[in-house]
Structures are given as structure tokens and as C-alpha cells.
Coordinates of C-alpha atoms in Angstrom, one line a residue:
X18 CA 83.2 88.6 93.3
X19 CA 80.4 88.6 90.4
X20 CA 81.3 89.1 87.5
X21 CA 80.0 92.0 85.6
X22 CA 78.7 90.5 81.7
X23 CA 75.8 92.2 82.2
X24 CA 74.8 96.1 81.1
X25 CA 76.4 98.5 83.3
X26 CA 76.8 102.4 83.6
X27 CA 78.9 105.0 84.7
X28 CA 76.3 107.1 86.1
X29 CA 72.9 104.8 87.0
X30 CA 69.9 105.7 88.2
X31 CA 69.1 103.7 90.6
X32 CA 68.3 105.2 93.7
X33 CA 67.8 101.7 95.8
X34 CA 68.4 98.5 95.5
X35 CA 66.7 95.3 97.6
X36 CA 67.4 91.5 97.7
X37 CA 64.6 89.8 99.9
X38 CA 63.4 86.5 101.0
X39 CA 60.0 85.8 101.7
X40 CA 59.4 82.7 104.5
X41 CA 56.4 80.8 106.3
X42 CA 56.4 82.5 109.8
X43 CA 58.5 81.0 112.1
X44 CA 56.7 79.3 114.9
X45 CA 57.6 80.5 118.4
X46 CA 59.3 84.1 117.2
X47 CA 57.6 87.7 119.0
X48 CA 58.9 91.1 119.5
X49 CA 61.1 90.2 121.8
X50 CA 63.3 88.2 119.5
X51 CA 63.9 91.8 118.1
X52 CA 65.2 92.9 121.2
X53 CA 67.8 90.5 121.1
X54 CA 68.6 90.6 117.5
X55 CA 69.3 94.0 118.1
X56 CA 72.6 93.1 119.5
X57 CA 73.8 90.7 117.0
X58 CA 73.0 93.7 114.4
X59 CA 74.0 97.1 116.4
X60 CA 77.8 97.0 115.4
X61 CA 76.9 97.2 111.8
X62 CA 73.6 98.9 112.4
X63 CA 73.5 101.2 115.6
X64 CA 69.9 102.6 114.6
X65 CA 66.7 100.8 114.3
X66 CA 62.9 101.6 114.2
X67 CA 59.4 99.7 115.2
X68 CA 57.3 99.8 111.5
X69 CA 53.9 98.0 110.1
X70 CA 54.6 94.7 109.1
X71 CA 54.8 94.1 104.8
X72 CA 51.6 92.5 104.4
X73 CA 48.2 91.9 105.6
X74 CA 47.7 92.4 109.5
X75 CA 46.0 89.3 111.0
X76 CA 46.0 90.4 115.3
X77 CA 43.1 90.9 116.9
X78 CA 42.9 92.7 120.1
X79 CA 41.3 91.8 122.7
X80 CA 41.5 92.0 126.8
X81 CA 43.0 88.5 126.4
X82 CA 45.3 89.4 123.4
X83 CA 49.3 88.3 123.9
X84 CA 51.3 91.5 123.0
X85 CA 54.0 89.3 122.3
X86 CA 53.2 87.8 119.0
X87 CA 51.9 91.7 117.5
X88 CA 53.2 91.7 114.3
X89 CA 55.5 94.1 113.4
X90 CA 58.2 94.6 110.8
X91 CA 62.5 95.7 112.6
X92 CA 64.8 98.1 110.7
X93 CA 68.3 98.0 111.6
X94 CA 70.1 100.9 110.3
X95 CA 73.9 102.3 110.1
X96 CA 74.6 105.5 110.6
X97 CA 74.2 107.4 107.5
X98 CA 70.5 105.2 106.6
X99 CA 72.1 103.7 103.3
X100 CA 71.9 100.4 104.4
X101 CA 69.2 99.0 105.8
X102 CA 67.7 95.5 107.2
X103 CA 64.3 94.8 107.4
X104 CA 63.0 91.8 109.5
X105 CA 59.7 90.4 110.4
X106 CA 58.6 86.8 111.2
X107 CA 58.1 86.0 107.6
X108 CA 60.8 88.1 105.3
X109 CA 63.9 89.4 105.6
X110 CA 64.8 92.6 103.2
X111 CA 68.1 93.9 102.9
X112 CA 68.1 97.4 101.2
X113 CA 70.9 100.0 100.0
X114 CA 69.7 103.4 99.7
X115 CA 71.7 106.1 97.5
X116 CA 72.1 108.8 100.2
X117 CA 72.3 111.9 97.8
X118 CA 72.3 112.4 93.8
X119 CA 76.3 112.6 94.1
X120 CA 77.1 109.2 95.8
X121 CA 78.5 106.6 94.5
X122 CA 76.3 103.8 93.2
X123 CA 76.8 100.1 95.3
X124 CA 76.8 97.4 92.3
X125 CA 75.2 94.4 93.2
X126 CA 78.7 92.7 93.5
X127 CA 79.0 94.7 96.6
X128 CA 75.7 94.4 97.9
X129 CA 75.6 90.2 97.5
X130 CA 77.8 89.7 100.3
X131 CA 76.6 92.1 102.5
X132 CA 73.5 90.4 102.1
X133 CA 74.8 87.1 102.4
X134 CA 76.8 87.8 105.7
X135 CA 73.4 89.7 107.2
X136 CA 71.5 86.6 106.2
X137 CA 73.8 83.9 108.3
X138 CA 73.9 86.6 111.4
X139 CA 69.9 86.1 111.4
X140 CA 70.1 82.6 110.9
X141 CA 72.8 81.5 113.3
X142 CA 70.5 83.8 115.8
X143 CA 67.4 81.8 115.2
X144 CA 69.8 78.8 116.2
X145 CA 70.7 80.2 119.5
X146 CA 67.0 80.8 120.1
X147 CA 66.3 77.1 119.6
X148 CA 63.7 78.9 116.6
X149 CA 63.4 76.8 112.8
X150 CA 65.0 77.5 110.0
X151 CA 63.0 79.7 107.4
X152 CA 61.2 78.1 104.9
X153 CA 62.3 79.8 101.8
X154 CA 59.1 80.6 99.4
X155 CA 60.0 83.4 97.6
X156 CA 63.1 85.2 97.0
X157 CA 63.2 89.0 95.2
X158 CA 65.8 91.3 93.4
X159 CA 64.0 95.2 93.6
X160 CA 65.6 98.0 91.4
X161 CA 64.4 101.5 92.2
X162 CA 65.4 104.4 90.1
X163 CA 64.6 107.9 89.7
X164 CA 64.1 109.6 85.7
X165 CA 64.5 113.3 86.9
X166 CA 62.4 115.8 84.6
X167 CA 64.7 117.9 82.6
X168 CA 67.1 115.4 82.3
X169 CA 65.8 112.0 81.2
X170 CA 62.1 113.3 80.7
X171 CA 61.0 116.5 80.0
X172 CA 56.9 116.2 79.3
X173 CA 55.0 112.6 79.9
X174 CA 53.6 113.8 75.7
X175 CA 57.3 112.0 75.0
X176 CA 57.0 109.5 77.5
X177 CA 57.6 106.7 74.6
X178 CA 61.5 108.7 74.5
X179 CA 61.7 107.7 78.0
X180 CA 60.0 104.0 77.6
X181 CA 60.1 102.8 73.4
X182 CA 56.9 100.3 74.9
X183 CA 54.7 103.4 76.0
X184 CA 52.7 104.2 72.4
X185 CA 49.8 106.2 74.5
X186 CA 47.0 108.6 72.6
X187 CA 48.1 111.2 69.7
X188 CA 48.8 114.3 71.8
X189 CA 45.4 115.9 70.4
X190 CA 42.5 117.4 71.6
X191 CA 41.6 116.4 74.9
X192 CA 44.8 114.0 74.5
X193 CA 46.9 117.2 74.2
X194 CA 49.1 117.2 77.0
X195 CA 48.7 114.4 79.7
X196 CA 49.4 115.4 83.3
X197 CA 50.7 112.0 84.7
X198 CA 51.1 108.7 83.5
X199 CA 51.2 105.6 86.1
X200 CA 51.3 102.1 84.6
X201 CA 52.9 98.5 85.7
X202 CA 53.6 95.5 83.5
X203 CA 54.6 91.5 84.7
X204 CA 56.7 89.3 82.7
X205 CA 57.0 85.3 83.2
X206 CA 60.8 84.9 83.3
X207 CA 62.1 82.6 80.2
X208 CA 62.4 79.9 82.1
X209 CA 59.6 80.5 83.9
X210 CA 61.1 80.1 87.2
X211 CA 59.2 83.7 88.4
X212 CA 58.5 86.9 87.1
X213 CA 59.5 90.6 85.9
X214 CA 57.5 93.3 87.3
X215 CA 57.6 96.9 86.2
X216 CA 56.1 99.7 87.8
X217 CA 56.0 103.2 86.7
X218 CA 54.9 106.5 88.9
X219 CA 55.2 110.2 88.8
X220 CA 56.2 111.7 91.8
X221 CA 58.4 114.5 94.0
X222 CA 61.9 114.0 95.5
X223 CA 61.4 114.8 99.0
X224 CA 64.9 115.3 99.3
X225 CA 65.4 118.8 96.4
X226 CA 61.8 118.5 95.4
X227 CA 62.7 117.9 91.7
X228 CA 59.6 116.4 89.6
X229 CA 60.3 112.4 89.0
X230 CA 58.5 109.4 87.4
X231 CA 60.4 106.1 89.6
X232 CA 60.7 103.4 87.9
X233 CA 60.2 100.1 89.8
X234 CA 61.6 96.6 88.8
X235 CA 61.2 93.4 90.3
X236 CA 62.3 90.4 89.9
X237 CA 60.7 87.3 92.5
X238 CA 60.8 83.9 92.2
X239 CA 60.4 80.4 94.1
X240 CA 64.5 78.8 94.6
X241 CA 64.8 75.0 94.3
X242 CA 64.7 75.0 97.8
X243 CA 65.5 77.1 101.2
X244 CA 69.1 75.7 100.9
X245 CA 71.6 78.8 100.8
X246 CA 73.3 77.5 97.4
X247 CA 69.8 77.8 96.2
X248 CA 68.5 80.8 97.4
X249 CA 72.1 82.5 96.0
X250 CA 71.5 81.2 92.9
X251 CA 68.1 82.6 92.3
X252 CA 69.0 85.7 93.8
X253 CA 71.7 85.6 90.9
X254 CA 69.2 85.0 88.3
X255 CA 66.6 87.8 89.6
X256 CA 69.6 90.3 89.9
X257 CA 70.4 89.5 86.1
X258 CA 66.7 89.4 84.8
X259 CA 66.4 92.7 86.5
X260 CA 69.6 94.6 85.2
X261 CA 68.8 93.0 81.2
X262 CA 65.1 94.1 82.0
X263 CA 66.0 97.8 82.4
X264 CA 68.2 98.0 79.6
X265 CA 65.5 96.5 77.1
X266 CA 63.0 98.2 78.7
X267 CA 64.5 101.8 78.7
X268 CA 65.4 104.5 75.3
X269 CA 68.6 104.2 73.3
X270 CA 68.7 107.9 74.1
X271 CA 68.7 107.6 77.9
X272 CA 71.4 104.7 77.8
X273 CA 73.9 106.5 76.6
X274 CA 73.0 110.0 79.0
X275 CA 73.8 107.0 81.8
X276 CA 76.6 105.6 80.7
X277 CA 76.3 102.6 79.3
X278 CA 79.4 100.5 78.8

């Protein structure tokens, strides 16, 4: 169990939350390695779908091509799509996904192990497939949440009520009222052992349609090495940087309408 010294809320935003790790491809995998995955994985997650890989697409296609090695990215799903697992030959992404505005939000303390006991299933599956271990190069902590207008925002003119940073134009003259506002900001980490990213877009709910801007934060970082020690520990760090980042970044007002302890 983590301990919780850092902000939390009764009622967060967050509508998602990801911890990934980024790896060299490992030599020797294809598609059929999902195949068989599939059954290490379809007791926890019974559902799973084909999708484009994270990342540039390298195959070419040819008469002479090997279908094998075509890169594509797994998801492994449980019933009710709020946990997902995301595998390719280079990453592994484990995500929770808030099903609807009433559910209950899964703290990170929750999500950790979950992660950690996905993680060893993959690995102890390359094993048994005679495959290498991953080659950890980047590990990353991703925060999504949703500002619904009406209730943390109400026009982007009083975007800085949302976000004390934003300054924007004086709401004059052709400045008057601004239609959307879209930015994203990076942040070395103290230490500088990775960085703070912050990404801000309008957009629509598709599930109730109600007007949004999502706010985006994410933490990634190179761990002392692919060890699992390592990799937890920066995982740790990212998760905190992340959680302090939101708070500092985000209006007195809005704390409190979330919660904060």
C-alpha cells in the first residue's frame, strides 16, 4: 500500500489514468505472440482488439513481405472497458478508464499493483517464449481529466480561473470572446530525471455530449535501469510529480469544488 502524503480529493477529475513503459523491440516477437498472450490475459481481460501500433509505422509491403512481424499494438480488456492493457513489441500501457461521471475514482494505490501483477504475467510469458527481457527506456505516469463547462469553466475569457498560468489577451475588440483555447507546456523534473508535460484541449464528451477542455499530464522519465525495483521507483516519482503538478497547476477555486483534503 502507498501511502497517500500527497494532494488528494473527494471528487477528482480524472477520467483516466496510465502507467507505461516504453522498451527497444524485442527481437523474435510477431502477432502471433498475441495470440498466445491472449490466454495468460483472458481471465482478467476476456475482450481484446487489433489497433495501430503507438508510434511511427516502419512495414513495408511487398509480394515478399512476412505478415508475421506487422506491427500492431493488443488491447486486452475486462468486461466493463475500465481496465485496459495495451501491448506492442516496444511498450506496454496499462490504463484505467472512469466508466461514467458517477464511478468511483481508482487511486493510484489501487492501480500500482494491478499494474505490477499485469507487468510480471507479460514477462514470465516472454520467458516461456524463450523471447528477451525488455529493455526499459522510458517509463510514464499519464493523468487525464475532464473540466466540464458549467462547472469548473464556464467561458475560455476566464480561462486564467481555470489555469492561474493562462494570462492570454484583454478580452477586447477582436480579443473579445475567444472560441477555444489549446496549449501544452514541458517541465524538466527537479531532479532532472524526466519531464512534466501538460496538455490542454477543448473538446465534446462523446458519452452526454457536455462541452470539455481535457487536461493532459504526463510525467516520463528514463529508470536507473530495466530492473523492476527501478522501474517501480520511477513509476513512484512520475505518479508523484504528476498528482503535485495538477494541484500547482490548477485554481484555488477549482480545488476546493473537487475536494481537496
Amino acid at each position: 500500500m502507498v501511502e497517500r502524503t500527497l494532494p488528494d480529493y473527494d471528487n477528482p477529475p480524472a477520467v483516466e489514468t496510465a502507467l507505461g513503459l516504453r522498451f527497444s523491440p524485442i527481437e523474435g516477437w510477431n502477432v502471433f505472440h498475441y495470440g498466445a498472450l491472449l490466454q495468460k490475459f483472458k481471465n482478467k481481460y476476456p475482450k481484446h482488439e487489433l489497433r495501430p501500433p503507438i508510434g511511427e509505422i516502419t512495414f513495408q509491403f511487398s509480394p515478399e513481405s512476412d505478415f508475421s512481424n506487422l506491427p500492431v499494438r493488443c488491447w486486452f480488456l475486462n468486461e466493463d472497458n475500465t481496465q485496459l492493457v495495451q501491448i506492442q513489441n516496444n511498450c506496454f500501457i496499462r490504463n484505467w478508464r472512469r466508466a461514467d461521471e458517477t464511478a468511483s475514482y481508482l487511486h493510484y494505490d489501487v492501480v500500482r499493483p494491478l499494474f505490477q501483477d499485469d507487468w510480471s504475467t507479460f514477462q514470465r510469458f516472454l520467458e516461456e517464449e524463450g523471447l528477451p527481457k525488455p529493455s526499459i527506456w522510458q517509463c510514464e505516469v499519464t493523468y487525464v481529466n475532464h473540466f466540464v463547462r458549467g462547472r469548473e469553466w464556464h467561458d475560455f475569457r476566464d480561462l486564467h480561473e481555470l489555469y492561474p498560468a493562462w494570462a492570454g489577451l484583454p478580452a477586447v475588440g477582436l480579443f473579445a470572446r475567444p472560441e477555444m483555447v489549446s496549449f501544452s507546456l514541458s517541465y524538466s523534473l527537479p531532479d532532472r530525471s524526466g519531464m512534466l508535460q501538460f496538455a490542454s484541449q477543448p473538446g465534446v464528451r462523446k458519452a452526454d455530449g457536455a462541452e470539455i477542455i481535457q487536461l493532459t499530464i504526463t510525467a516520463l522519465g528514463k529508470p536507473l535501469s530495466s530492473q523492476e525495483s527501478d522501474i517501480f521507483a520511477w513509476l513512484d516519482k512520475g505518479r508523484s510529480a504528476v498528482v503535485t503538478g495538477f494541484r500547482q497547476f490548477t485554481s484555488e477555486q477549482v480545488n476546493r469544488l473537487w475536494g481537496l483534503k
